[in-house]
Coordinates of C-alpha atoms in Angstrom, one line a residue:
M1 CA 24.3 -72.2 -38.3
L2 CA 21.3 -71.8 -40.6
N3 CA 22.1 -71.5 -44.2
T4 CA 20.9 -68.2 -45.3
G5 CA 23.1 -67.2 -48.1
S6 CA 25.5 -65.2 -45.9
T7 CA 28.3 -66.2 -43.6
S8 CA 30.1 -64.7 -40.8
A9 CA 32.9 -63.9 -42.9
E10 CA 30.6 -61.9 -45.2
Q11 CA 28.6 -60.1 -42.3
G12 CA 29.8 -56.9 -41.5
P13 CA 29.8 -55.3 -37.8
P14 CA 27.0 -53.8 -36.0
L15 CA 27.3 -50.1 -36.2
W16 CA 24.3 -48.9 -34.2
L17 CA 23.7 -50.2 -30.6
L18 CA 20.3 -49.4 -29.0
A19 CA 20.5 -50.0 -25.3
E20 CA 17.1 -50.3 -24.0
L21 CA 17.9 -49.7 -20.3
T22 CA 14.5 -50.4 -18.7
Y23 CA 10.9 -51.2 -19.6
R24 CA 9.8 -48.8 -16.7
C25 CA 8.1 -45.5 -17.7
P26 CA 5.8 -43.1 -16.1
L27 CA 3.9 -42.6 -19.3
Q28 CA 1.0 -44.8 -20.7
C29 CA 1.1 -44.2 -24.5
P30 CA -1.2 -46.4 -26.6
Y31 CA 1.4 -46.8 -29.2
C32 CA 4.2 -47.7 -26.8
S33 CA 7.0 -49.8 -28.5
N34 CA 7.5 -51.9 -25.5
P35 CA 6.4 -55.4 -25.7
L36 CA 2.8 -55.9 -24.6
E37 CA 3.7 -58.3 -21.8
F38 CA 6.6 -55.7 -20.7
A39 CA 5.4 -56.1 -17.0
N40 CA 6.6 -59.8 -17.2
H41 CA 10.0 -58.5 -17.9
K42 CA 11.2 -57.0 -14.8
S43 CA 15.0 -58.1 -14.7
E44 CA 17.5 -55.3 -15.8
L45 CA 21.1 -55.6 -16.5
S46 CA 23.4 -54.1 -13.9
T47 CA 25.6 -51.0 -14.3
A48 CA 28.7 -53.4 -14.8
Q49 CA 26.8 -55.8 -17.2
W50 CA 25.7 -52.8 -19.4
I51 CA 29.4 -51.4 -19.6
D52 CA 30.7 -54.7 -20.7
V53 CA 28.0 -54.8 -23.4
F54 CA 29.1 -51.3 -24.5
T55 CA 32.9 -52.6 -24.4
Q56 CA 32.0 -55.6 -26.6
A57 CA 29.9 -53.6 -29.1
R58 CA 32.6 -51.0 -29.4
A59 CA 35.3 -53.8 -30.2
L60 CA 33.0 -55.3 -32.8
G61 CA 32.9 -51.8 -34.4
A62 CA 29.6 -50.2 -33.1
A63 CA 30.2 -46.4 -33.3
Q64 CA 26.6 -45.0 -32.2
L65 CA 24.9 -45.8 -29.0
G66 CA 21.3 -44.9 -28.1
F67 CA 20.0 -44.8 -24.6
S68 CA 16.4 -45.7 -24.6
G69 CA 13.6 -47.6 -22.8
G70 CA 10.9 -47.2 -21.4
E71 CA 12.2 -44.2 -20.1
P72 CA 16.0 -44.4 -19.5
L73 CA 16.0 -41.5 -17.2
V74 CA 14.5 -44.1 -14.6
R75 CA 17.9 -45.5 -14.3
E76 CA 19.9 -43.7 -11.6
D77 CA 23.3 -44.9 -13.1
L78 CA 22.6 -43.1 -16.6
P79 CA 25.4 -40.5 -16.1
E80 CA 27.9 -43.6 -15.3
L81 CA 26.8 -45.4 -18.5
I82 CA 27.1 -42.3 -20.6
G83 CA 30.5 -41.7 -19.2
A84 CA 31.6 -45.3 -19.8
A85 CA 30.2 -44.8 -23.5
R86 CA 32.1 -41.6 -23.9
E87 CA 35.5 -43.2 -22.5
L88 CA 34.8 -46.0 -25.3
G89 CA 34.6 -43.5 -28.1
F90 CA 30.9 -43.8 -28.8
Y91 CA 28.6 -41.1 -30.2
T92 CA 25.8 -41.1 -27.6
N93 CA 21.9 -40.3 -28.1
L94 CA 19.6 -40.1 -25.2
I95 CA 16.1 -40.8 -26.4
T96 CA 13.7 -39.7 -23.7
S97 CA 10.1 -38.4 -23.0
G98 CA 11.7 -35.8 -20.8
M99 CA 9.7 -37.0 -17.8
G100 CA 12.1 -37.2 -14.8
L101 CA 14.7 -34.9 -16.7
T102 CA 16.0 -31.7 -15.0
E103 CA 18.3 -28.8 -15.7
A104 CA 20.9 -30.5 -13.2
K105 CA 20.6 -33.9 -15.0
I106 CA 21.2 -32.2 -18.3
E107 CA 24.2 -30.7 -16.9
A108 CA 25.5 -33.9 -15.4
F109 CA 24.8 -35.8 -18.9
R110 CA 27.0 -33.0 -20.7
D111 CA 29.6 -33.5 -18.2
A112 CA 29.6 -37.2 -18.8
G113 CA 30.0 -36.6 -22.5
L114 CA 26.5 -37.1 -23.9
D115 CA 26.3 -35.8 -27.4
H116 CA 22.6 -35.7 -28.3
I117 CA 19.2 -35.5 -26.6
Q118 CA 15.9 -36.4 -28.2
I119 CA 12.7 -35.3 -26.6
S120 CA 9.4 -36.7 -27.8
F121 CA 5.8 -35.2 -27.5
Q122 CA 2.4 -36.6 -28.2
A123 CA 0.6 -33.6 -29.4
S124 CA 1.1 -29.9 -29.8
D125 CA -1.4 -29.0 -27.1
A126 CA -1.6 -30.0 -23.4
E127 CA -5.0 -31.6 -23.5
I128 CA -4.3 -34.3 -26.1
N129 CA -0.8 -34.6 -25.1
N130 CA -1.5 -35.2 -21.5
M131 CA -4.4 -37.6 -22.3
L132 CA -2.2 -39.9 -24.6
A133 CA 0.6 -39.8 -22.1
G134 CA -1.5 -40.6 -19.1
S135 CA 0.0 -37.7 -17.1
R136 CA -1.6 -34.3 -16.3
K137 CA 1.8 -32.6 -16.2
A138 CA 3.6 -34.2 -19.1
F139 CA 3.1 -31.3 -21.6
E140 CA 4.4 -28.6 -19.5
Q141 CA 7.4 -30.6 -18.5
K142 CA 8.3 -31.5 -22.0
L143 CA 8.2 -28.1 -23.0
A144 CA 10.3 -26.8 -20.0
M145 CA 12.8 -29.5 -20.8
A146 CA 13.1 -29.0 -24.5
R147 CA 13.9 -25.2 -23.7
A148 CA 16.5 -26.5 -21.0
V149 CA 18.1 -28.8 -23.6
K150 CA 18.6 -26.1 -26.3
A151 CA 19.9 -23.7 -23.6
A152 CA 22.4 -26.2 -22.6
G153 CA 23.8 -26.2 -26.2
Y154 CA 22.5 -29.3 -27.4
P155 CA 20.9 -29.5 -30.8
M156 CA 17.0 -29.3 -30.6
V157 CA 15.7 -32.5 -31.8
L158 CA 12.1 -33.3 -31.3
N159 CA 10.1 -36.4 -32.2
F160 CA 6.2 -36.2 -32.6
V161 CA 4.4 -39.5 -33.0
T162 CA 1.5 -38.7 -35.4
H163 CA -1.9 -40.7 -35.9
R164 CA -5.5 -40.0 -36.7
H165 CA -6.1 -38.0 -33.4
N166 CA -3.5 -35.4 -33.9
I167 CA -2.2 -35.3 -37.5
D168 CA -4.8 -32.8 -38.5
Q169 CA -3.0 -30.4 -36.1
I170 CA 0.4 -30.9 -37.9
D171 CA 0.5 -27.3 -38.7
R172 CA 0.3 -26.4 -35.0
I173 CA 3.0 -29.2 -34.3
I174 CA 5.4 -27.5 -36.6
E175 CA 4.6 -24.0 -35.3
L176 CA 5.5 -25.4 -31.8
C177 CA 8.7 -26.9 -33.2
V178 CA 9.8 -23.7 -34.7
A179 CA 8.8 -21.6 -31.5
L180 CA 11.1 -23.9 -29.7
E181 CA 13.9 -23.4 -32.2
A182 CA 14.1 -27.0 -33.2
D183 CA 17.0 -28.1 -35.5
F184 CA 15.5 -31.5 -36.4
V185 CA 12.0 -32.7 -36.1
E186 CA 10.8 -36.2 -36.9
L187 CA 7.0 -36.2 -37.6
A188 CA 6.7 -39.9 -37.4
T189 CA 3.3 -41.5 -38.2
C190 CA 2.7 -44.5 -36.1
Q191 CA 4.2 -47.9 -37.4
Y192 CA 1.9 -50.7 -36.3
Y193 CA 3.6 -53.0 -33.9
G194 CA 3.2 -53.9 -30.4
W195 CA 0.8 -51.5 -28.6
A196 CA 0.2 -49.6 -31.9
H197 CA -0.8 -52.8 -33.7
L198 CA -3.3 -53.5 -30.7
N199 CA -4.8 -49.9 -31.3
R200 CA -4.5 -49.9 -35.0
A201 CA -8.1 -49.2 -35.8
G202 CA -8.0 -46.1 -33.4
L203 CA -4.6 -44.7 -34.6
L204 CA -4.3 -45.4 -38.5
P205 CA -5.0 -42.0 -40.2
T206 CA -7.1 -41.9 -43.6
K207 CA -5.2 -41.3 -46.8
A208 CA -6.7 -37.9 -47.0
Q209 CA -5.2 -37.0 -43.5
L210 CA -1.8 -38.2 -44.7
D211 CA -2.1 -36.2 -48.0
H212 CA -2.9 -33.0 -46.0
A213 CA 0.0 -33.6 -43.5
E214 CA 2.3 -33.9 -46.5
Q215 CA 1.1 -30.9 -48.2
V216 CA 1.3 -28.9 -44.7
T217 CA 4.9 -30.2 -44.2
N218 CA 6.2 -29.3 -47.6
A219 CA 4.7 -25.8 -47.3
W220 CA 6.6 -25.5 -44.1
R221 CA 9.9 -26.6 -45.8
E222 CA 9.6 -24.0 -48.3
K223 CA 8.7 -21.2 -45.8
L224 CA 11.6 -22.2 -43.6
A225 CA 14.1 -22.2 -46.6
E226 CA 13.0 -19.0 -47.5
Q227 CA 13.6 -17.6 -44.0
G228 CA 16.8 -19.3 -43.8
N229 CA 15.8 -21.4 -40.9
P230 CA 17.8 -24.4 -40.7
C231 CA 15.1 -26.6 -39.1
K232 CA 14.8 -29.9 -40.9
L233 CA 11.5 -31.6 -41.1
I234 CA 11.4 -35.5 -41.7
L235 CA 7.9 -36.7 -42.2
V236 CA 7.7 -40.6 -41.9
T237 CA 4.5 -42.0 -43.3
P238 CA 3.1 -45.5 -42.2
D239 CA 4.1 -48.5 -44.4
Y240 CA 0.2 -49.2 -44.6
Y241 CA 0.1 -46.5 -47.5
E242 CA 2.9 -47.8 -49.5
E243 CA 2.9 -50.4 -52.3
R244 CA 6.5 -51.5 -51.7
P245 CA 7.9 -52.5 -48.1
K246 CA 10.9 -50.4 -46.6
G247 CA 14.3 -52.2 -46.4
C248 CA 13.7 -52.7 -42.7
M249 CA 16.6 -51.9 -40.4
N250 CA 18.7 -51.9 -43.6
G251 CA 18.4 -55.7 -43.6
W252 CA 18.0 -58.2 -40.8
G253 CA 20.9 -58.2 -38.4
N254 CA 22.9 -56.1 -40.8
I255 CA 24.0 -52.9 -38.9
F256 CA 21.4 -52.5 -36.1
L257 CA 21.8 -54.4 -32.6
T258 CA 19.3 -53.9 -29.8
I259 CA 19.9 -55.2 -26.1
T260 CA 16.6 -55.2 -23.9
P261 CA 16.7 -54.5 -20.4
D262 CA 17.1 -58.2 -19.4
G263 CA 20.0 -58.6 -21.9
T264 CA 18.1 -60.4 -24.7
A265 CA 19.8 -59.4 -27.9
L266 CA 17.7 -58.6 -31.1
P267 CA 18.2 -57.4 -34.6
C268 CA 15.4 -54.7 -34.1
H269 CA 13.5 -53.3 -31.3
S270 CA 10.2 -55.1 -32.1
A271 CA 11.5 -58.6 -32.8
R272 CA 11.0 -60.1 -29.3
Q273 CA 7.3 -60.7 -30.5
L274 CA 8.5 -63.1 -33.2
P275 CA 8.5 -66.9 -32.6
V276 CA 12.3 -67.1 -32.6
S277 CA 14.8 -67.9 -29.9
F278 CA 17.0 -64.9 -29.4
P279 CA 20.4 -65.1 -27.3
S280 CA 21.2 -63.1 -24.2
V281 CA 24.3 -61.2 -23.3
T282 CA 24.3 -62.9 -20.0
E283 CA 24.8 -66.3 -21.7
H284 CA 27.0 -65.5 -24.8
S285 CA 29.5 -63.0 -26.1
L286 CA 28.3 -60.1 -28.5
S287 CA 30.6 -61.7 -31.2
H288 CA 28.8 -65.0 -31.1
I289 CA 25.5 -63.4 -30.8
W290 CA 26.1 -61.2 -33.8
Y291 CA 27.9 -63.6 -36.2
D292 CA 26.9 -67.0 -35.2
S293 CA 23.5 -67.1 -33.3
F294 CA 20.4 -68.6 -34.8
G295 CA 18.2 -65.6 -34.1
F296 CA 20.5 -63.2 -35.9
N297 CA 21.1 -65.6 -39.1
R298 CA 17.4 -66.3 -39.2
F299 CA 16.6 -63.8 -41.8
R300 CA 19.9 -62.8 -43.3
G301 CA 20.5 -63.3 -47.0
Y302 CA 17.8 -64.5 -49.2
D303 CA 17.6 -68.5 -48.8
W304 CA 14.9 -68.1 -46.1
M305 CA 12.6 -66.3 -48.4
S306 CA 9.5 -67.8 -50.1
E307 CA 7.8 -66.6 -53.3
P308 CA 7.2 -63.9 -54.6
C309 CA 10.2 -62.6 -52.6
R310 CA 12.8 -65.3 -53.7
S311 CA 12.4 -64.7 -57.3
C312 CA 11.7 -60.7 -57.0
D313 CA 14.3 -58.4 -58.7
E314 CA 13.6 -56.0 -55.8
K315 CA 14.8 -58.3 -52.9
E316 CA 18.2 -56.7 -52.6
K317 CA 16.5 -53.3 -52.0
D318 CA 13.9 -54.3 -49.4
F319 CA 15.1 -57.6 -48.1
G320 CA 11.5 -58.9 -48.3
G321 CA 10.2 -56.1 -46.0
C322 CA 9.7 -56.2 -42.4
R323 CA 9.7 -59.6 -40.7
C324 CA 7.6 -58.4 -37.6
Q325 CA 5.1 -57.0 -39.9
A326 CA 4.8 -60.1 -41.9
Y327 CA 4.3 -62.1 -38.7
L328 CA 1.8 -59.9 -37.2
L329 CA -0.4 -59.7 -40.3
T330 CA 0.0 -63.4 -41.6
G331 CA 1.1 -65.3 -38.7
D332 CA 4.3 -66.3 -40.7
A333 CA 7.5 -64.4 -40.5
T334 CA 8.8 -65.9 -43.6
Q335 CA 6.0 -64.3 -45.8
A336 CA 6.5 -61.2 -47.9
D337 CA 5.6 -58.1 -46.1
P338 CA 1.9 -57.6 -46.8
V339 CA 2.7 -54.0 -47.5
C340 CA 4.1 -55.2 -50.9
S341 CA 1.6 -55.2 -53.7
K342 CA 3.0 -58.5 -54.9
S343 CA 2.3 -60.2 -51.7
P344 CA -0.5 -62.7 -51.6
H345 CA -1.6 -60.9 -48.4
H346 CA -1.6 -57.5 -49.5
H347 CA -5.5 -57.4 -49.3
K348 CA -5.0 -57.2 -45.5
I349 CA -3.4 -53.6 -46.0
L350 CA -6.0 -52.7 -48.4
Q351 CA -8.6 -53.8 -45.8
A352 CA -6.9 -51.8 -43.2
R353 CA -7.0 -48.7 -45.3
A354 CA -10.4 -49.1 -46.0
E355 CA -11.4 -49.5 -42.4
A356 CA -9.4 -46.4 -41.8
E357 CA -12.1 -44.4 -43.9
Q358 CA -14.8 -45.4 -41.3
P359 CA -15.7 -43.9 -37.9
Q360 CA -12.9 -45.4 -35.4
P361 CA -12.6 -45.3 -31.6
G362 CA -11.7 -42.0 -29.9
I363 CA -8.8 -41.5 -27.8
E364 CA -10.7 -42.4 -24.7
E365 CA -11.5 -45.9 -26.0
L366 CA -7.9 -46.9 -26.9
T367 CA -6.2 -49.6 -25.0
F368 CA -3.5 -47.7 -23.0
R369 CA -0.4 -49.4 -21.6
N370 CA -1.0 -51.2 -18.4
E371 CA -1.3 -48.2 -16.1
R372 CA -1.2 -49.9 -12.6
T373 CA 1.6 -52.2 -13.4
S374 CA 3.6 -49.6 -15.3
R375 CA 3.4 -47.1 -12.3
I376 CA 4.3 -50.0 -9.8
I377 CA 7.4 -51.0 -11.7
C378 CA 8.3 -47.3 -12.3
K379 CA 8.7 -47.0 -8.6
A380 CA 10.3 -50.2 -8.0

């Protein structure tokens, strides 16, 4: 095992398991979190294999299980997987676009023991939402299913990915969330990995746009508090406007475990793009993967760090920042996250901010997820 300053005896268990059931999805979002080459990964774990993964993860100590994708509703065995997770004692969360969801499915998921449903939107109006999603019916479907989820007794949890083409409408976005009686809203400004990194020039907001969004969100928080409305607004700003990096995933391989559709195990959902060999659940036990595999130990601890991270007094707070971001911006995953002002590559972040102040591509000029291939594999 690589010497990283931590040992399997010191490493705690995975607490959060993200099951990426499929890369198939009917939508074409230009900030899709799936790999750019997602269409090359067509194999998917069987129902029995997924249940075995859940069983092993629960035995290790995992407590929360998220069903994600792609679009997890594509999997016809989803009720069975939810039921198995419930029997094992997981708290379960379905992360969905709402496409393919029906009232009958919501009832079936509730009967199977699903705890939580999160529905994502692309915008607060049909035109922009549907253009970004690549579906003429997406917005109305999402509205109908958000209301159905609320009616079924679930907490109303909504996610809006914001960027330069919709962040100026954040007031209307919050209005829509309040009208839908949302309990929890994540206003998540794009983080630039995968498809979003490819489209960064057309997605990164200006600093003025972000400042305005923060002012509007704070005003709404005050208004909701005065009204006694419990709706909680979470505004997630992009790393590109910070001077210190986030403690990504609470540290590499620390509490978070992702299993991709074909069974590859990752310390975060973006790590597949790194030049690191990651193990598969079809070849190794989760215990070996979590505690002993090269991929999960690669960036644990501090011994792997280069300067300025190695001698930095903040390394125990941010763990050197995001490895995926460091790799995408410098070509070397061992470098300090360029978001950090101490990084020798911080100028790349400053350059991106300066570029955001210039005219950038419109929505129609963005590179969308491979539409033809996506639709083919969605029907497979």
